Amino acid sequence: MASLEKMASVKSIAETPNLASIPSSYIFSGSPDDKTAPIAMDNDSIPTIDFVLLTSGTPDQRSKVVDELGKACRDWGFFMVINHGVAEKLREEMMECCEEFYDLTEEEKRVYETEHVLDPIRYGTSFNPHVEKVFLWRDYLKIMVHPNFHFPSKPLKFREISKEYCERVREMGRELMRGISESLGLERLDLERIVNWEECSQILIANLYPPCPQPELAMGLSPHSDHCLLTVLLQNQIDGLQILHDHKWVNVNPIPNSFLVNTADQLEILSNGEYKSVLHRAVVNEKSKRMSLAVAIGPSAQTLVAPAPQLLLTHPPLFKHIKYKDYLETMQSGKLHNKSTLDCVRLL
Ligand code: OGA
Ligand code: NI
């Protein structure tokens, strides 16, 4: 198996002059559902949550948004957030910082090449090249930003901008968690207490999907669910995300200025399966570089995650408990394949 030291970044492969085909180790084949034609769908179909009504609406407006939030989590596991109050300028600057990071030399970036999932800054390619047979057309930078804040030393502005961006996204996430808590019939602050929000694990992931000469053969991110509670996604103007909905892959084209949020594995556990952690993947394209910034917000590393006790009065538990830190390590040890980590803690 290729060792990490010898793995070229996808960016460097894509920049090879006159590259007409992709290396065979990037060709996905086999899994029959992997390459089914996506079903195009309207933006309107993905639920939209008006964030300002959640924070400053009248009680009526708030309870309506809480219902919408519950329905979005139950039916889709994905929703767009509008009127979130995070300045467009800050979102753009954050995106620029990540682009500038990727424009550093390979040597400069490789300072952050590491193998352990709990290392605070990790630069790499694919998902886990040590165990993968086929590689993803994607480079990544993953930074732990909370409870301890980390940042790469270059570009220089990364520190200030990512600190503010991640704080703002975390505040938004907290309000969403409050709404989600209520939508499950719990008290507003129940979920954040259970996960110890003050110490929550927050990771900033910058995904780079360079243009690919044979996009139909490659995969940006193979189908996976996210390990955290909530993922907050921002992308450059280029689409590529698909989610599994009603057994079909659907394209997601988030509306400008919105965040795309999805409920992830820990919320599926906490809600005792009420809210699903939906499979999604990223496809690549021939012409344009795609970048996405995912902020994964999870419980504190030491939280013992289990279905909320209030939800077990009427239903048996569907998941056993697991410490979030152990969940992360289990996830990283294997390949990204369908829901493997969640299945490890499933009871029925
Ligand atoms: C992720 C992810 C989607 C995208 O980083 O977990 O699903 O569009 N990203 O890049
Ligand atoms: Ni994801």
Short mmCIF file of C-alpha atoms and ligand atoms in Angstrom, two decimals:
data_model
loop_
_atom_site.label_atom_id
_atom_site.label_comp_id
_atom_site.label_asym_id
_atom_site.label_seq_id
_atom_site.Cartn_x
_atom_site.Cartn_y
_atom_site.Cartn_z
CA MET A 1 0.00 0.00 0.00
CA ALA A 2 1.23 3.47 -0.79
CA SER A 3 2.65 5.19 2.22
CA LEU A 4 1.57 8.68 3.05
CA GLU A 5 5.02 10.09 2.34
CA LYS A 6 4.83 8.88 -1.24
CA MET A 7 1.27 9.97 -1.93
CA ALA A 8 1.15 12.88 -4.33
CA SER A 9 -1.57 15.41 -3.64
CA VAL A 10 -4.43 15.45 -6.12
CA LYS A 11 -3.64 19.11 -6.71
CA SER A 12 -0.15 18.21 -7.92
CA ILE A 13 -1.51 15.42 -10.13
CA ALA A 14 -4.16 17.71 -11.59
CA GLU A 15 -1.52 20.30 -12.40
CA THR A 16 0.50 17.88 -14.52
CA PRO A 17 0.74 19.54 -17.97
CA ASN A 18 -1.59 17.97 -20.55
CA LEU A 19 -3.05 15.50 -18.12
CA ALA A 20 -5.61 13.61 -20.18
CA SER A 21 -6.45 10.69 -17.93
CA ILE A 22 -6.34 9.92 -14.25
CA PRO A 23 -3.98 7.37 -12.68
CA SER A 24 -5.65 3.97 -12.42
CA SER A 25 -5.52 4.10 -8.64
CA TYR A 26 -8.17 6.86 -8.80
CA ILE A 27 -10.65 4.90 -10.90
CA PHE A 28 -13.76 3.89 -9.02
CA SER A 29 -15.55 0.90 -10.41
CA GLY A 30 -17.27 -2.04 -8.92
CA SER A 31 -19.82 -0.72 -6.52
CA PRO A 32 -22.83 -0.59 -8.83
CA ASP A 33 -24.67 2.19 -7.06
CA ASP A 34 -21.64 4.44 -6.99
CA LYS A 35 -22.01 5.90 -10.40
CA THR A 36 -25.75 5.98 -10.96
CA ALA A 37 -26.76 9.12 -12.74
CA PRO A 38 -27.73 11.78 -10.25
CA ILE A 39 -31.30 12.89 -10.24
CA ALA A 40 -31.37 16.62 -10.73
CA MET A 41 -33.61 18.46 -8.34
CA ASP A 42 -34.60 21.99 -7.44
CA ASN A 43 -33.04 23.94 -4.66
CA ASP A 44 -36.51 24.38 -3.29
CA SER A 45 -36.72 20.75 -2.30
CA ILE A 46 -34.07 20.97 0.39
CA PRO A 47 -35.70 22.60 3.39
CA THR A 48 -34.71 26.15 4.25
CA ILE A 49 -34.49 27.36 7.82
CA ASP A 50 -34.78 31.07 8.51
CA PHE A 51 -32.29 31.41 11.32
CA VAL A 52 -33.32 34.88 12.39
CA LEU A 53 -36.77 33.59 13.33
CA LEU A 54 -35.14 31.04 15.61
CA THR A 55 -33.22 33.69 17.52
CA SER A 56 -35.42 36.78 17.33
CA GLY A 57 -38.81 35.64 16.10
CA THR A 58 -42.03 35.93 18.05
CA PRO A 59 -42.89 32.83 20.11
CA ASP A 60 -45.23 31.76 17.30
CA GLN A 61 -42.58 32.21 14.64
CA ARG A 62 -40.06 30.39 16.75
CA SER A 63 -42.27 27.41 17.35
CA LYS A 64 -43.03 27.24 13.64
CA VAL A 65 -39.31 27.22 12.80
CA VAL A 66 -38.69 24.56 15.43
CA ASP A 67 -41.32 22.42 13.70
CA GLU A 68 -39.69 23.05 10.34
CA LEU A 69 -36.32 22.16 11.80
CA GLY A 70 -37.68 18.89 13.17
CA LYS A 71 -39.28 18.05 9.86
CA ALA A 72 -36.07 18.89 7.98
CA CYS A 73 -34.03 16.66 10.29
CA ARG A 74 -36.54 13.84 10.08
CA ASP A 75 -37.27 13.92 6.34
CA TRP A 76 -33.95 15.06 4.93
CA GLY A 77 -31.17 15.26 7.49
CA PHE A 78 -30.04 18.28 5.45
CA PHE A 79 -31.23 21.87 5.38
CA MET A 80 -30.08 25.28 4.23
CA VAL A 81 -29.80 28.06 6.77
CA ILE A 82 -30.55 31.59 5.61
CA ASN A 83 -30.33 34.88 7.53
CA HIS A 84 -27.64 33.30 9.68
CA GLY A 85 -25.89 36.59 10.40
CA VAL A 86 -22.40 35.41 9.42
CA ALA A 87 -21.05 38.17 7.19
CA GLU A 88 -20.48 37.32 3.56
CA LYS A 89 -17.09 39.02 3.80
CA LEU A 90 -15.99 36.67 6.56
CA ARG A 91 -17.18 33.65 4.61
CA GLU A 92 -15.25 34.81 1.57
CA GLU A 93 -12.12 35.54 3.57
CA MET A 94 -12.26 32.10 5.15
CA MET A 95 -12.51 30.53 1.73
CA GLU A 96 -9.59 32.64 0.48
CA CYS A 97 -7.43 31.61 3.44
CA CYS A 98 -7.97 27.96 2.59
CA GLU A 99 -7.23 28.56 -1.07
CA GLU A 100 -4.02 30.30 -0.10
CA PHE A 101 -3.09 27.40 2.11
CA TYR A 102 -3.47 25.02 -0.82
CA ASP A 103 -1.37 27.35 -2.97
CA LEU A 104 1.59 26.92 -0.63
CA THR A 105 4.34 24.58 -1.82
CA GLU A 106 3.90 20.87 -1.12
CA GLU A 107 6.81 21.12 1.28
CA GLU A 108 5.13 23.83 3.30
CA LYS A 109 1.87 21.90 3.46
CA ARG A 110 3.52 18.63 4.31
CA VAL A 111 4.56 20.02 7.66
CA TYR A 112 1.01 19.06 8.62
CA GLU A 113 1.01 15.58 7.19
CA THR A 114 0.29 13.19 10.04
CA GLU A 115 -1.39 9.89 10.65
CA HIS A 116 -3.31 10.24 13.86
CA VAL A 117 -6.93 11.34 13.87
CA LEU A 118 -6.46 13.31 17.07
CA ASP A 119 -3.55 15.39 15.78
CA PRO A 120 -4.73 19.00 15.71
CA ILE A 121 -3.77 19.92 12.15
CA ARG A 122 -3.74 17.38 9.37
CA TYR A 123 -3.03 17.91 5.71
CA GLY A 124 -3.49 14.96 3.40
CA THR A 125 -5.16 13.45 0.42
CA SER A 126 -8.00 10.97 -0.16
CA PHE A 127 -9.34 9.78 3.24
CA ASN A 128 -6.95 7.23 4.65
CA PRO A 129 -4.52 6.20 1.88
CA HIS A 130 -2.97 3.53 4.12
CA VAL A 131 -6.07 1.39 3.92
CA GLU A 132 -7.66 2.50 0.68
CA LYS A 133 -7.31 0.63 -2.58
CA VAL A 134 -8.79 3.40 -4.67
CA PHE A 135 -8.01 6.99 -3.87
CA LEU A 136 -10.36 9.93 -3.76
CA TRP A 137 -9.91 12.95 -6.01
CA ARG A 138 -9.59 15.23 -3.03
CA ASP A 139 -7.01 16.85 -0.77
CA TYR A 140 -7.88 17.95 2.72
CA LEU A 141 -6.82 20.16 5.57
CA LYS A 142 -8.40 19.32 8.93
CA ILE A 143 -7.91 21.59 11.90
CA MET A 144 -9.17 21.22 15.42
CA VAL A 145 -10.46 24.62 16.40
CA HIS A 146 -12.29 23.93 19.67
CA PRO A 147 -12.03 23.45 22.65
CA ASN A 148 -8.42 24.29 21.79
CA PHE A 149 -7.88 26.56 18.87
CA HIS A 150 -5.23 25.56 16.33
CA PHE A 151 -4.23 27.15 13.07
CA PRO A 152 -1.56 26.65 10.40
CA SER A 153 1.18 29.27 10.47
CA LYS A 154 0.65 30.09 6.79
CA PRO A 155 -1.06 32.04 5.37
CA LEU A 156 -0.56 34.57 8.11
CA LYS A 157 -4.16 35.75 8.21
CA PHE A 158 -5.46 32.22 8.76
CA ARG A 159 -5.37 32.57 12.52
CA GLU A 160 -7.52 35.64 12.86
CA ILE A 161 -10.03 34.80 10.19
CA SER A 162 -10.55 31.17 11.09
CA LYS A 163 -10.93 32.06 14.76
CA GLU A 164 -13.73 34.45 14.05
CA TYR A 165 -15.34 32.26 11.43
CA CYS A 166 -15.33 29.20 13.65
CA GLU A 167 -16.74 31.13 16.61
CA ARG A 168 -19.58 32.49 14.53
CA VAL A 169 -20.39 29.09 13.11
CA ARG A 170 -20.26 27.59 16.59
CA GLU A 171 -22.74 30.18 17.87
CA MET A 172 -25.06 29.37 15.01
CA GLY A 173 -24.66 25.67 15.71
CA ARG A 174 -25.60 26.20 19.32
CA GLU A 175 -28.86 27.92 18.40
CA LEU A 176 -29.63 25.16 15.94
CA MET A 177 -28.97 22.57 18.66
CA ARG A 178 -31.42 24.40 20.91
CA GLY A 179 -34.06 24.33 18.22
CA ILE A 180 -33.34 20.68 17.49
CA SER A 181 -33.56 19.85 21.18
CA GLU A 182 -37.03 21.39 21.34
CA SER A 183 -38.05 19.72 18.11
CA LEU A 184 -37.40 16.37 19.79
CA GLY A 185 -39.69 17.34 22.65
CA LEU A 186 -36.78 17.97 25.00
CA GLU A 187 -36.03 21.13 26.92
CA ARG A 188 -34.23 23.78 24.92
CA LEU A 189 -30.89 23.28 26.63
CA ASP A 190 -31.04 19.51 27.12
CA LEU A 191 -28.94 18.49 24.11
CA GLU A 192 -26.19 21.00 24.71
CA ARG A 193 -25.95 19.89 28.33
CA ILE A 194 -25.69 16.24 27.33
CA VAL A 195 -22.88 16.92 24.86
CA ASN A 196 -21.10 19.43 27.11
CA TRP A 197 -21.25 22.18 24.53
CA GLU A 198 -18.74 24.44 26.27
CA GLU A 199 -16.11 21.83 25.52
CA CYS A 200 -17.51 20.73 22.15
CA SER A 201 -15.16 19.32 19.53
CA GLN A 202 -15.08 21.50 16.47
CA ILE A 203 -13.09 20.66 13.37
CA LEU A 204 -12.63 22.81 10.30
CA ILE A 205 -12.19 20.75 7.15
CA ALA A 206 -11.15 22.37 3.90
CA ASN A 207 -11.78 19.99 1.01
CA LEU A 208 -10.09 20.69 -2.30
CA TYR A 209 -11.40 18.93 -5.42
CA PRO A 210 -9.18 19.96 -8.34
CA PRO A 211 -10.52 19.75 -11.90
CA CYS A 212 -10.48 16.14 -13.03
CA PRO A 213 -9.93 15.09 -16.65
CA GLN A 214 -12.18 12.03 -16.23
CA PRO A 215 -14.77 13.07 -13.66
CA GLU A 216 -17.07 10.15 -14.45
CA LEU A 217 -14.39 7.69 -13.30
CA ALA A 218 -13.31 9.44 -10.13
CA MET A 219 -14.92 10.24 -6.79
CA GLY A 220 -14.33 13.28 -4.62
CA LEU A 221 -15.69 11.78 -1.44
CA SER A 222 -17.29 8.38 -1.38
CA PRO A 223 -20.65 7.86 0.36
CA HIS A 224 -20.34 8.49 4.07
CA SER A 225 -22.17 9.94 6.99
CA ASP A 226 -20.50 12.55 9.18
CA HIS A 227 -19.27 11.49 12.60
CA CYS A 228 -20.20 14.63 14.54
CA LEU A 229 -23.48 16.20 15.67
CA LEU A 230 -23.91 18.83 12.99
CA THR A 231 -21.87 19.72 9.93
CA VAL A 232 -22.01 23.26 8.58
CA LEU A 233 -20.90 23.43 4.96
CA LEU A 234 -19.82 26.36 2.84
CA GLN A 235 -18.68 25.89 -0.75
CA ASN A 236 -17.25 28.03 -3.51
CA GLN A 237 -19.63 28.58 -6.40
CA ILE A 238 -19.11 25.03 -7.67
CA ASP A 239 -21.58 22.26 -6.83
CA GLY A 240 -20.69 18.62 -6.38
CA LEU A 241 -22.40 17.42 -3.23
CA GLN A 242 -25.02 14.71 -3.55
CA ILE A 243 -27.16 13.27 -0.82
CA LEU A 244 -29.02 10.01 -0.62
CA HIS A 245 -32.71 10.77 -0.37
CA ASP A 246 -35.44 8.19 -0.92
CA HIS A 247 -32.77 5.78 -2.20
CA LYS A 248 -31.67 8.18 -4.91
CA TRP A 249 -28.67 10.45 -5.21
CA VAL A 250 -29.76 14.03 -5.52
CA ASN A 251 -27.66 17.05 -6.40
CA VAL A 252 -27.50 19.75 -3.82
CA ASN A 253 -27.24 23.30 -5.10
CA PRO A 254 -27.28 25.46 -2.01
CA ILE A 255 -28.64 28.95 -2.53
CA PRO A 256 -26.09 31.78 -2.40
CA ASN A 257 -25.33 33.15 1.06
CA SER A 258 -26.74 30.11 2.81
CA PHE A 259 -25.05 27.46 4.90
CA LEU A 260 -25.86 23.85 4.28
CA VAL A 261 -26.26 21.95 7.52
CA ASN A 262 -26.65 18.25 8.08
CA THR A 263 -27.46 16.13 11.08
CA ALA A 264 -24.71 13.61 11.74
CA ASP A 265 -24.02 10.36 13.58
CA GLN A 266 -24.07 11.69 17.15
CA LEU A 267 -27.47 13.26 16.60
CA GLU A 268 -28.79 9.99 15.26
CA ILE A 269 -27.60 8.34 18.48
CA LEU A 270 -28.86 11.11 20.79
CA SER A 271 -32.25 11.22 19.08
CA ASN A 272 -32.42 7.43 19.31
CA GLY A 273 -32.72 7.15 15.55
CA GLU A 274 -35.41 9.81 15.20
CA TYR A 275 -33.06 11.92 13.10
CA LYS A 276 -30.90 10.09 10.62
CA SER A 277 -27.33 10.74 9.69
CA VAL A 278 -27.74 10.80 5.93
CA LEU A 279 -25.25 9.38 3.46
CA HIS A 280 -23.73 11.89 1.10
CA ARG A 281 -20.82 12.05 -1.32
CA ALA A 282 -18.98 14.55 -3.50
CA VAL A 283 -18.51 14.16 -7.22
CA VAL A 284 -15.91 16.05 -9.23
CA ASN A 285 -15.95 17.92 -12.50
CA GLU A 286 -13.69 18.53 -15.44
CA LYS A 287 -13.53 22.30 -15.55
CA SER A 288 -13.57 23.90 -12.17
CA LYS A 289 -11.74 23.63 -8.93
CA ARG A 290 -14.24 22.99 -6.15
CA MET A 291 -13.61 23.87 -2.53
CA SER A 292 -15.83 23.15 0.41
CA LEU A 293 -15.37 24.14 4.02
CA ALA A 294 -17.07 21.81 6.43
CA VAL A 295 -17.24 22.70 10.09
CA ALA A 296 -17.96 19.57 12.08
CA ILE A 297 -19.33 20.20 15.54
CA GLY A 298 -19.37 17.25 17.89
CA PRO A 299 -19.76 16.51 21.59
CA SER A 300 -16.79 17.04 23.88
CA ALA A 301 -14.24 14.27 23.37
CA GLN A 302 -15.05 12.77 26.77
CA THR A 303 -18.85 12.76 26.36
CA LEU A 304 -20.41 9.35 26.67
CA VAL A 305 -22.91 9.57 23.84
CA ALA A 306 -26.15 7.61 24.19
CA PRO A 307 -29.81 8.13 23.31
CA ALA A 308 -31.29 10.96 25.43
CA PRO A 309 -32.91 9.29 28.47
CA GLN A 310 -36.13 11.28 27.96
CA LEU A 311 -36.60 9.55 24.61
CA LEU A 312 -36.32 6.10 26.12
CA LEU A 313 -39.51 6.31 28.16
CA THR A 314 -41.52 5.08 25.21
CA HIS A 315 -38.93 3.41 22.98
CA PRO A 316 -36.14 0.92 23.57
CA PRO A 317 -32.61 2.24 22.97
CA LEU A 318 -31.36 1.67 19.43
CA PHE A 319 -27.74 2.46 20.23
CA LYS A 320 -25.31 1.59 22.93
CA HIS A 321 -23.23 4.31 24.49
CA ILE A 322 -19.76 5.22 23.29
CA LYS A 323 -17.27 7.88 24.24
CA TYR A 324 -17.00 10.38 21.39
CA LYS A 325 -13.20 10.12 21.38
CA ASP A 326 -13.46 6.35 20.84
CA TYR A 327 -16.00 6.88 18.09
CA LEU A 328 -13.57 9.12 16.21
CA GLU A 329 -10.77 6.63 16.51
CA THR A 330 -12.95 3.76 15.32
CA MET A 331 -14.01 5.82 12.35
CA GLN A 332 -10.53 6.75 11.27
CA SER A 333 -9.21 3.22 11.54
CA GLY A 334 -11.28 1.92 8.62
CA LYS A 335 -12.15 3.02 5.16
CA LEU A 336 -15.08 5.34 4.57
CA HIS A 337 -17.78 2.86 3.82
CA ASN A 338 -21.47 3.03 4.42
CA LYS A 339 -22.15 3.97 7.98
CA SER A 340 -19.64 1.52 9.35
CA THR A 341 -18.97 3.42 12.56
CA LEU A 342 -22.61 3.98 13.42
CA ASP A 343 -23.29 0.33 12.77
CA CYS A 344 -20.71 -0.53 15.42
CA VAL A 345 -22.91 0.99 18.12
CA ARG A 346 -26.30 0.00 16.74
CA LEU A 347 -28.26 -2.36 18.97
CA LEU A 348 -31.11 -3.55 16.78
C1 OGA B 1 -17.39 16.26 4.35
C2 OGA B 1 -18.31 16.38 3.22
C3 OGA B 1 -19.03 17.51 1.27
C4 OGA B 1 -18.52 18.39 0.21
O1 OGA B 1 -16.38 16.98 4.37
O2 OGA B 1 -17.68 15.43 5.24
O3 OGA B 1 -19.24 15.64 3.15
O4 OGA B 1 -19.33 18.86 -0.56
N1 OGA B 1 -18.10 17.33 2.31
O5 OGA B 1 -17.31 18.62 0.13
NI NI B 2 -19.56 14.63 4.97
#
